[in-house]
C-alpha atoms as a PDB file:
ATOM      1  CA  MET A   1      -3.553  10.478  13.310  1.00  0.00           C
ATOM      2  CA  SER A   2      -5.966   8.053  14.801  1.00  0.00           C
ATOM      3  CA  GLU A   3      -6.831   6.452  11.452  1.00  0.00           C
ATOM      4  CA  ASN A   4      -3.408   5.082  10.454  1.00  0.00           C
ATOM      5  CA  VAL A   5      -4.232   2.100   8.265  1.00  0.00           C
ATOM      6  CA  ASP A   6      -1.754   0.404   5.969  1.00  0.00           C
ATOM      7  CA  VAL A   7      -3.855  -1.224   3.258  1.00  0.00           C
ATOM      8  CA  SER A   8      -0.758  -2.976   1.906  1.00  0.00           C
ATOM      9  CA  GLN A   9      -0.568  -5.092   5.046  1.00  0.00           C
ATOM     10  CA  PRO A  10      -2.410  -8.438   5.318  1.00  0.00           C
ATOM     11  CA  HIS A  11      -6.039  -8.029   6.207  1.00  0.00           C
ATOM     12  CA  GLN A  12      -8.897 -10.325   7.053  1.00  0.00           C
ATOM     13  CA  VAL A  13     -11.781 -10.663   4.608  1.00  0.00           C
ATOM     14  CA  LEU A  14     -15.173 -11.735   5.983  1.00  0.00           C
ATOM     15  CA  ARG A  15     -17.327 -13.588   3.482  1.00  0.00           C
ATOM     16  CA  THR A  16     -19.906 -15.617   5.398  1.00  0.00           C
ATOM     17  CA  PRO A  17     -23.262 -13.886   6.069  1.00  0.00           C
ATOM     18  CA  LEU A  18     -23.061 -14.718   9.780  1.00  0.00           C
ATOM     19  CA  GLU A  19     -19.601 -13.171  10.190  1.00  0.00           C
ATOM     20  CA  ILE A  20     -20.571 -10.080   8.225  1.00  0.00           C
ATOM     21  CA  ALA A  21     -23.871  -9.566  10.074  1.00  0.00           C
ATOM     22  CA  SER A  22     -22.334  -9.996  13.534  1.00  0.00           C
ATOM     23  CA  THR A  23     -19.456  -7.646  12.699  1.00  0.00           C
ATOM     24  CA  LEU A  24     -21.690  -4.909  11.312  1.00  0.00           C
ATOM     25  CA  GLN A  25     -24.051  -5.271  14.269  1.00  0.00           C
ATOM     26  CA  LEU A  26     -21.164  -4.060  16.458  1.00  0.00           C
ATOM     27  CA  LEU A  27     -21.243  -0.777  14.536  1.00  0.00           C
ATOM     28  CA  VAL A  28     -24.959  -0.459  15.280  1.00  0.00           C
ATOM     29  CA  ASN A  29     -24.515  -1.249  18.971  1.00  0.00           C
ATOM     30  CA  THR A  30     -21.665   1.245  19.462  1.00  0.00           C
ATOM     31  CA  ARG A  31     -23.223   3.944  17.283  1.00  0.00           C
ATOM     32  CA  ALA A  32     -19.946   4.129  15.363  1.00  0.00           C
ATOM     33  CA  PRO A  33     -19.908   6.814  12.632  1.00  0.00           C
ATOM     34  CA  LEU A  34     -19.613   5.638   9.026  1.00  0.00           C
ATOM     35  CA  THR A  35     -17.899   7.522   6.220  1.00  0.00           C
ATOM     36  CA  LEU A  36     -19.574   7.051   2.841  1.00  0.00           C
ATOM     37  CA  THR A  37     -17.136   8.055   0.081  1.00  0.00           C
ATOM     38  CA  PHE A  38     -17.725   8.473  -3.654  1.00  0.00           C
ATOM     39  CA  PRO A  39     -14.181   8.031  -5.065  1.00  0.00           C
ATOM     40  CA  GLN A  40     -15.044   9.250  -8.561  1.00  0.00           C
ATOM     41  CA  GLN A  41     -16.490  12.467  -7.122  1.00  0.00           C
ATOM     42  CA  GLY A  42     -13.904  12.980  -4.390  1.00  0.00           C
ATOM     43  CA  LYS A  43     -16.610  13.570  -1.784  1.00  0.00           C
ATOM     44  CA  SER A  44     -17.462  11.915   1.526  1.00  0.00           C
ATOM     45  CA  PHE A  45     -20.475  12.040   3.823  1.00  0.00           C
ATOM     46  CA  ARG A  46     -21.052  11.000   7.427  1.00  0.00           C
ATOM     47  CA  THR A  47     -23.824   8.573   8.365  1.00  0.00           C
ATOM     48  CA  TYR A  48     -24.606   5.724  10.795  1.00  0.00           C
ATOM     49  CA  LEU A  49     -25.625   2.104  10.499  1.00  0.00           C
ATOM     50  CA  VAL A  50     -28.993   1.784  12.252  1.00  0.00           C
ATOM     51  CA  GLN A  51     -30.089  -1.780  11.450  1.00  0.00           C
ATOM     52  CA  VAL A  52     -28.676  -5.136  10.341  1.00  0.00           C
ATOM     53  CA  ASP A  53     -31.321  -7.599   9.137  1.00  0.00           C
ATOM     54  CA  SER A  54     -29.591 -10.959   8.738  1.00  0.00           C
ATOM     55  CA  ASP A  55     -32.820 -12.677   7.659  1.00  0.00           C
ATOM     56  CA  ARG A  56     -33.419 -10.326   4.743  1.00  0.00           C
ATOM     57  CA  HIS A  57     -29.695  -9.740   4.146  1.00  0.00           C
ATOM     58  CA  THR A  58     -30.152  -5.965   4.275  1.00  0.00           C
ATOM     59  CA  LEU A  59     -28.666  -2.981   6.088  1.00  0.00           C
ATOM     60  CA  ALA A  60     -30.250   0.354   6.976  1.00  0.00           C
ATOM     61  CA  LEU A  61     -28.255   3.590   7.027  1.00  0.00           C
ATOM     62  CA  ASP A  62     -29.275   6.776   8.756  1.00  0.00           C
ATOM     63  CA  GLU A  63     -30.621   9.511   6.466  1.00  0.00           C
ATOM     64  CA  ILE A  64     -27.890  11.415   4.615  1.00  0.00           C
ATOM     65  CA  ILE A  65     -28.972  15.037   4.445  1.00  0.00           C
ATOM     66  CA  SER A  66     -27.195  16.108   1.267  1.00  0.00           C
ATOM     67  CA  HIS A  67     -28.478  16.876  -2.217  1.00  0.00           C
ATOM     68  CA  ASP A  68     -25.095  15.824  -3.650  1.00  0.00           C
ATOM     69  CA  ALA A  69     -25.204  12.420  -1.957  1.00  0.00           C
ATOM     70  CA  ALA A  70     -28.775  11.831  -3.114  1.00  0.00           C
ATOM     71  CA  ALA A  71     -27.834  12.735  -6.690  1.00  0.00           C
ATOM     72  CA  PHE A  72     -24.775  10.451  -6.680  1.00  0.00           C
ATOM     73  CA  LEU A  73     -26.827   7.537  -5.351  1.00  0.00           C
ATOM     74  CA  LYS A  74     -29.581   8.158  -7.898  1.00  0.00           C
ATOM     75  CA  ASP A  75     -27.000   8.139 -10.713  1.00  0.00           C
ATOM     76  CA  GLY A  76     -25.632   4.790  -9.500  1.00  0.00           C
ATOM     77  CA  GLU A  77     -22.201   6.097  -8.492  1.00  0.00           C
ATOM     78  CA  PRO A  78     -20.071   3.406  -6.776  1.00  0.00           C
ATOM     79  CA  TYR A  79     -19.205   4.184  -3.185  1.00  0.00           C
ATOM     80  CA  ARG A  80     -17.180   2.903  -0.254  1.00  0.00           C
ATOM     81  CA  ILE A  81     -18.222   2.673   3.368  1.00  0.00           C
ATOM     82  CA  GLU A  82     -15.782   2.534   6.257  1.00  0.00           C
ATOM     83  CA  SER A  83     -15.906   2.690  10.025  1.00  0.00           C
ATOM     84  CA  SER A  84     -13.866   1.372  12.938  1.00  0.00           C
ATOM     85  CA  HIS A  85     -14.342  -0.810  15.988  1.00  0.00           C
ATOM     86  CA  GLY A  86     -11.889  -2.130  18.524  1.00  0.00           C
ATOM     87  CA  GLY A  87      -8.787  -0.803  16.800  1.00  0.00           C
ATOM     88  CA  VAL A  88      -9.676  -2.148  13.343  1.00  0.00           C
ATOM     89  CA  LEU A  89     -10.899  -0.325  10.257  1.00  0.00           C
ATOM     90  CA  ILE A  90     -13.985  -2.039   8.782  1.00  0.00           C
ATOM     91  CA  ALA A  91     -14.664  -1.282   5.119  1.00  0.00           C
ATOM     92  CA  TRP A  92     -16.616  -2.514   2.145  1.00  0.00           C
ATOM     93  CA  GLU A  93     -17.185  -1.460  -1.463  1.00  0.00           C
ATOM     94  CA  CYS A  94     -20.716  -0.808  -2.718  1.00  0.00           C
ATOM     95  CA  SER A  95     -22.506  -0.444  -6.016  1.00  0.00           C
ATOM     96  CA  SER A  96     -26.007  -1.400  -4.867  1.00  0.00           C
ATOM     97  CA  TYR A  97     -28.786   1.184  -4.929  1.00  0.00           C
ATOM     98  CA  LEU A  98     -29.877   2.702  -1.614  1.00  0.00           C
ATOM     99  CA  ARG A  99     -33.661   2.571  -1.267  1.00  0.00           C
ATOM    100  CA  SER A 100     -35.542   4.994   0.985  1.00  0.00           C
ATOM    101  CA  CYS A 101     -37.351   3.274   3.851  1.00  0.00           C
ATOM    102  CA  THR A 102     -38.565   3.801   7.403  1.00  0.00           C
ATOM    103  CA  THR A 103     -37.039   2.058  10.426  1.00  0.00           C
ATOM    104  CA  GLY A 104     -38.411   2.673  13.900  1.00  0.00           C
ATOM    105  CA  GLY A 105     -40.333   5.660  12.593  1.00  0.00           C
ATOM    106  CA  LEU A 106     -37.174   7.263  11.183  1.00  0.00           C
ATOM    107  CA  HIS A 107     -36.390   7.858   7.522  1.00  0.00           C
ATOM    108  CA  CYS A 108     -33.325   5.929   6.402  1.00  0.00           C
ATOM    109  CA  TYR A 109     -31.747   4.137   3.442  1.00  0.00           C
ATOM    110  CA  GLN A 110     -31.809   0.380   2.888  1.00  0.00           C
ATOM    111  CA  MET A 111     -29.076  -1.495   1.043  1.00  0.00           C
ATOM    112  CA  SER A 112     -28.091  -5.090   0.413  1.00  0.00           C
ATOM    113  CA  MET A 113     -25.721  -6.820   2.804  1.00  0.00           C
ATOM    114  CA  PRO A 114     -22.185  -6.733   1.319  1.00  0.00           C
ATOM    115  CA  TYR A 115     -20.735  -9.973  -0.006  1.00  0.00           C
ATOM    116  CA  GLU A 116     -17.460  -9.298   1.785  1.00  0.00           C
ATOM    117  CA  VAL A 117     -16.171  -6.965   4.481  1.00  0.00           C
ATOM    118  CA  MET A 118     -12.495  -6.153   5.037  1.00  0.00           C
ATOM    119  CA  TYR A 119     -10.611  -5.734   8.306  1.00  0.00           C
ATOM    120  CA  PHE A 120      -7.551  -3.491   8.037  1.00  0.00           C
ATOM    121  CA  GLN A 121      -5.164  -3.508  10.964  1.00  0.00           C
ATOM    122  CA  ARG A 122      -4.082  -0.108  12.175  1.00  0.00           C
ATOM    123  CA  ARG A 123      -0.509   0.819  11.409  1.00  0.00           C
ATOM    124  CA  ASN A 124       1.686   2.241  14.117  1.00  0.00           C
ATOM    125  CA  ALA A 125       2.788   5.108  11.907  1.00  0.00           C
ATOM    126  CA  PHE A 126       5.191   7.453  13.642  1.00  0.00           C
ATOM    127  CA  ARG A 127       3.551  10.787  14.432  1.00  0.00           C
ATOM    128  CA  ALA A 128       6.135  13.543  14.256  1.00  0.00           C
ATOM    129  CA  ARG A 129       5.279  16.639  16.268  1.00  0.00           C
ATOM    130  CA  LEU A 130       6.820  19.924  15.195  1.00  0.00           C
ATOM    131  CA  ARG A 131       8.652  21.985  17.787  1.00  0.00           C
ATOM    132  CA  SER A 132       7.270  25.421  18.585  1.00  0.00           C
ATOM    133  CA  ALA A 133      10.178  26.996  16.700  1.00  0.00           C
ATOM    134  CA  GLN A 134       9.387  24.987  13.562  1.00  0.00           C
ATOM    135  CA  ARG A 135       6.612  26.890  11.844  1.00  0.00           C
ATOM    136  CA  ILE A 136       5.109  25.419   8.688  1.00  0.00           C
ATOM    137  CA  ASP A 137       2.102  27.208   7.257  1.00  0.00           C
ATOM    138  CA  ILE A 138      -0.560  25.215   5.438  1.00  0.00           C
ATOM    139  CA  TYR A 139      -3.118  26.557   2.996  1.00  0.00           C
ATOM    140  CA  LEU A 140      -6.432  24.800   2.453  1.00  0.00           C
ATOM    141  CA  ASP A 141      -8.445  25.636  -0.654  1.00  0.00           C
ATOM    142  CA  GLY A 142     -11.030  24.171  -3.025  1.00  0.00           C
ATOM    143  CA  ASP A 143     -14.513  24.550  -4.393  1.00  0.00           C
ATOM    144  CA  LYS A 144     -16.084  23.920  -0.978  1.00  0.00           C
ATOM    145  CA  LEU A 145     -14.275  26.975   0.408  1.00  0.00           C
ATOM    146  CA  ARG A 146     -14.811  29.252  -2.581  1.00  0.00           C
ATOM    147  CA  ARG A 147     -17.262  31.523  -0.748  1.00  0.00           C
ATOM    148  CA  ASN A 148     -14.873  32.333   2.101  1.00  0.00           C
ATOM    149  CA  GLY A 149     -11.576  31.844   0.301  1.00  0.00           C
ATOM    150  CA  ALA A 150      -8.530  29.773   1.215  1.00  0.00           C
ATOM    151  CA  LEU A 151      -7.765  29.028   4.864  1.00  0.00           C
ATOM    152  CA  ARG A 152      -4.336  29.501   6.380  1.00  0.00           C
ATOM    153  CA  GLY A 153      -3.313  27.311   9.276  1.00  0.00           C
ATOM    154  CA  ARG A 154      -0.331  25.795  11.031  1.00  0.00           C
ATOM    155  CA  LEU A 155       1.021  22.253  10.863  1.00  0.00           C
ATOM    156  CA  LEU A 156       1.252  20.593  14.289  1.00  0.00           C
ATOM    157  CA  GLU A 157       1.917  16.894  13.645  1.00  0.00           C
ATOM    158  CA  ILE A 158       2.491  14.780  10.564  1.00  0.00           C
ATOM    159  CA  SER A 159       2.714  11.092   9.676  1.00  0.00           C
ATOM    160  CA  ALA A 160       2.967   9.231   6.382  1.00  0.00           C
ATOM    161  CA  THR A 161      -0.829   9.092   6.157  1.00  0.00           C
ATOM    162  CA  GLY A 162      -2.036  12.457   7.467  1.00  0.00           C
ATOM    163  CA  CYS A 163      -1.449  15.398   9.745  1.00  0.00           C
ATOM    164  CA  SER A 164      -2.855  17.617  12.492  1.00  0.00           C
ATOM    165  CA  VAL A 165      -3.321  21.321  11.829  1.00  0.00           C
ATOM    166  CA  SER A 166      -4.764  24.347  13.610  1.00  0.00           C
ATOM    167  CA  PHE A 167      -6.523  27.498  12.395  1.00  0.00           C
ATOM    168  CA  ASP A 168      -7.348  30.838  13.980  1.00  0.00           C
ATOM    169  CA  GLY A 169     -10.974  31.266  15.023  1.00  0.00           C
ATOM    170  CA  ASN A 170     -13.967  28.949  14.967  1.00  0.00           C
ATOM    171  CA  LEU A 171     -14.190  27.071  11.645  1.00  0.00           C
ATOM    172  CA  GLU A 172     -16.722  24.412  12.664  1.00  0.00           C
ATOM    173  CA  ASP A 173     -19.242  25.983  10.269  1.00  0.00           C
ATOM    174  CA  GLN A 174     -16.764  26.061   7.358  1.00  0.00           C
ATOM    175  CA  LEU A 175     -15.095  22.659   7.671  1.00  0.00           C
ATOM    176  CA  ARG A 176     -16.980  19.370   7.758  1.00  0.00           C
ATOM    177  CA  ILE A 177     -15.905  16.000   9.119  1.00  0.00           C
ATOM    178  CA  GLY A 178     -15.750  13.405   6.343  1.00  0.00           C
ATOM    179  CA  CYS A 179     -15.479  16.041   3.618  1.00  0.00           C
ATOM    180  CA  ILE A 180     -12.668  15.862   1.044  1.00  0.00           C
ATOM    181  CA  TYR A 181     -10.972  19.151   0.156  1.00  0.00           C
ATOM    182  CA  GLU A 182      -9.231  19.387  -3.187  1.00  0.00           C
ATOM    183  CA  ARG A 183      -6.135  21.420  -2.443  1.00  0.00           C
ATOM    184  CA  MET A 184      -3.725  21.707   0.448  1.00  0.00           C
ATOM    185  CA  SER A 185      -0.220  23.110   0.255  1.00  0.00           C
ATOM    186  CA  ALA A 186       2.472  23.463   2.905  1.00  0.00           C
ATOM    187  CA  SER A 187       5.370  25.902   3.122  1.00  0.00           C
ATOM    188  CA  ALA A 188       9.054  24.964   3.313  1.00  0.00           C
ATOM    189  CA  PRO A 189      10.715  22.845   4.487  1.00  0.00           C
ATOM    190  CA  LEU A 190       7.876  20.378   3.831  1.00  0.00           C
ATOM    191  CA  ASP A 191       6.956  22.165   0.584  1.00  0.00           C
ATOM    192  CA  VAL A 192       4.003  20.000  -0.498  1.00  0.00           C
ATOM    193  CA  ASN A 193       1.546  21.288  -3.077  1.00  0.00           C
ATOM    194  CA  LEU A 194      -1.914  20.346  -4.351  1.00  0.00           C
ATOM    195  CA  THR A 195      -2.610  17.513  -1.930  1.00  0.00           C
ATOM    196  CA  MET A 196      -6.187  16.276  -1.449  1.00  0.00           C
ATOM    197  CA  LEU A 197      -7.209  15.623   2.123  1.00  0.00           C
ATOM    198  CA  GLU A 198     -10.161  14.448   4.208  1.00  0.00           C
ATOM    199  CA  ILE A 199     -11.162  15.980   7.542  1.00  0.00           C
ATOM    200  CA  ARG A 200     -11.383  13.152  10.076  1.00  0.00           C
ATOM    201  CA  HIS A 201     -11.561  15.078  13.368  1.00  0.00           C
ATOM    202  CA  LEU A 202     -12.515  18.663  14.194  1.00  0.00           C
ATOM    203  CA  ARG A 203     -12.781  20.617  17.444  1.00  0.00           C
ATOM    204  CA  TYR A 204     -12.861  24.249  18.467  1.00  0.00           C
ATOM    205  CA  GLU A 205     -11.101  25.464  21.615  1.00  0.00           C
ATOM    206  CA  ALA A 206     -12.914  28.642  22.699  1.00  0.00           C
ATOM    207  CA  ARG A 207     -10.329  29.397  25.403  1.00  0.00           C
ATOM    208  CA  ILE A 208      -7.628  30.069  22.797  1.00  0.00           C
ATOM    209  CA  ASP A 209      -9.972  30.747  19.853  1.00  0.00           C
ATOM    210  CA  ARG A 210      -8.455  28.076  17.598  1.00  0.00           C
ATOM    211  CA  THR A 211      -9.849  25.189  15.574  1.00  0.00           C
ATOM    212  CA  PHE A 212      -7.904  21.909  15.502  1.00  0.00           C
ATOM    213  CA  ALA A 213      -8.328  19.383  12.692  1.00  0.00           C
ATOM    214  CA  GLY A 214      -7.016  15.893  12.038  1.00  0.00           C
ATOM    215  CA  VAL A 215      -6.775  15.132   8.328  1.00  0.00           C
ATOM    216  CA  ARG A 216      -5.921  12.159   6.152  1.00  0.00           C
ATOM    217  CA  PHE A 217      -4.074  12.546   2.863  1.00  0.00           C
ATOM    218  CA  HIS A 218      -5.825  11.407  -0.322  1.00  0.00           C
ATOM    219  CA  ASN A 219      -4.235  10.270  -3.597  1.00  0.00           C
ATOM    220  CA  LEU A 220      -0.663  11.310  -2.823  1.00  0.00           C
ATOM    221  CA  ASN A 221       1.502  10.687  -5.881  1.00  0.00           C
ATOM    222  CA  GLY A 222       4.856   8.966  -5.558  1.00  0.00           C
ATOM    223  CA  LEU A 223       6.859  12.180  -5.330  1.00  0.00           C
ATOM    224  CA  MET A 224       4.654  13.659  -2.613  1.00  0.00           C
ATOM    225  CA  GLN A 225       4.681  10.387  -0.660  1.00  0.00           C
ATOM    226  CA  ARG A 226       8.485  10.381  -0.675  1.00  0.00           C
ATOM    227  CA  LYS A 227       8.661  14.040   0.384  1.00  0.00           C
ATOM    228  CA  VAL A 228       6.239  13.483   3.275  1.00  0.00           C
ATOM    229  CA  GLN A 229       7.980  10.302   4.442  1.00  0.00           C
ATOM    230  CA  SER A 230      11.390  11.950   4.201  1.00  0.00           C
ATOM    231  CA  PHE A 231      10.191  14.874   6.305  1.00  0.00           C
ATOM    232  CA  VAL A 232       8.652  12.533   8.905  1.00  0.00           C
ATOM    233  CA  ASN A 233      11.934  10.580   9.070  1.00  0.00           C
ATOM    234  CA  GLN A 234      13.859  13.821   9.547  1.00  0.00           C
ATOM    235  CA  LEU A 235      11.607  14.887  12.443  1.00  0.00           C
ATOM    236  CA  GLN A 236      11.931  11.412  13.958  1.00  0.00           C
ATOM    237  CA  ARG A 237      15.731  11.622  13.882  1.00  0.00           C
ATOM    238  CA  GLU A 238      15.624  15.084  15.467  1.00  0.00           C
ATOM    239  CA  ALA A 239      13.302  13.828  18.209  1.00  0.00           C
ATOM    240  CA  ARG A 240      15.636  10.931  18.973  1.00  0.00           C
ATOM    241  CA  ARG A 241      18.661  13.257  19.132  1.00  0.00           C
ATOM    242  CA  ALA A 242      16.774  15.538  21.519  1.00  0.00           C
ATOM    243  CA  GLU A 243      15.937  12.576  23.764  1.00  0.00           C
ATOM    244  CA  ASN A 244      19.579  11.442  23.785  1.00  0.00           C
ATOM    245  CA  ASP A 245      20.721  14.952  24.666  1.00  0.00           C
ATOM    246  CA  GLU A 246      18.314  15.044  27.614  1.00  0.00           C
ATOM    247  CA  ASP A 247      19.595  11.653  28.824  1.00  0.00           C
END
């Protein structure tokens, strides 16, 4: 996964307005996507930072076209924003109200500058790739897929923090980047059940008629964390043995 971040590791916290403004301006300049997550609702939405006003201590976010997001913001739900730049995850917690405004003739949302912004270093989590003979089926389900039913796919890679999967056909209209899905299970030998996940990357390959997705695990309990890590360690040992045999 490209978003391997170990939040237990030391991280830098920016607290001065100048540091925060200059750091967030990088996200504007590079047009880096932001993920706005409502933890209590288990839902995420994609947006962009379009303006940093250091004089007024405000930020402007691109319009979020979602009735759910608008309702959550109106109800004062706390949310988290995260993005990345230069190999570092940039994140901050929010509880301030987003006010509708216009910037450069475009409708957007204005919010207060955060009091602190966190830098999380990426973790070099081992990505274990399954061999072609190792087939593990995954099943993705939840309220967001109720209309079309559960999706069946195949596990390709896995790390302690997420995995890569593939599905038959074009699912770009069914799956959404930044969206959290309530239930994912995996067949033996991984044998993981009822795991929440977030779609971080999505692409359709028309040549082979398959959709590939990179996902990040959400709220893994202790037992599931141990099962995933144990499986990753097992694949790592097998990969090392295969390399030694080739040598």
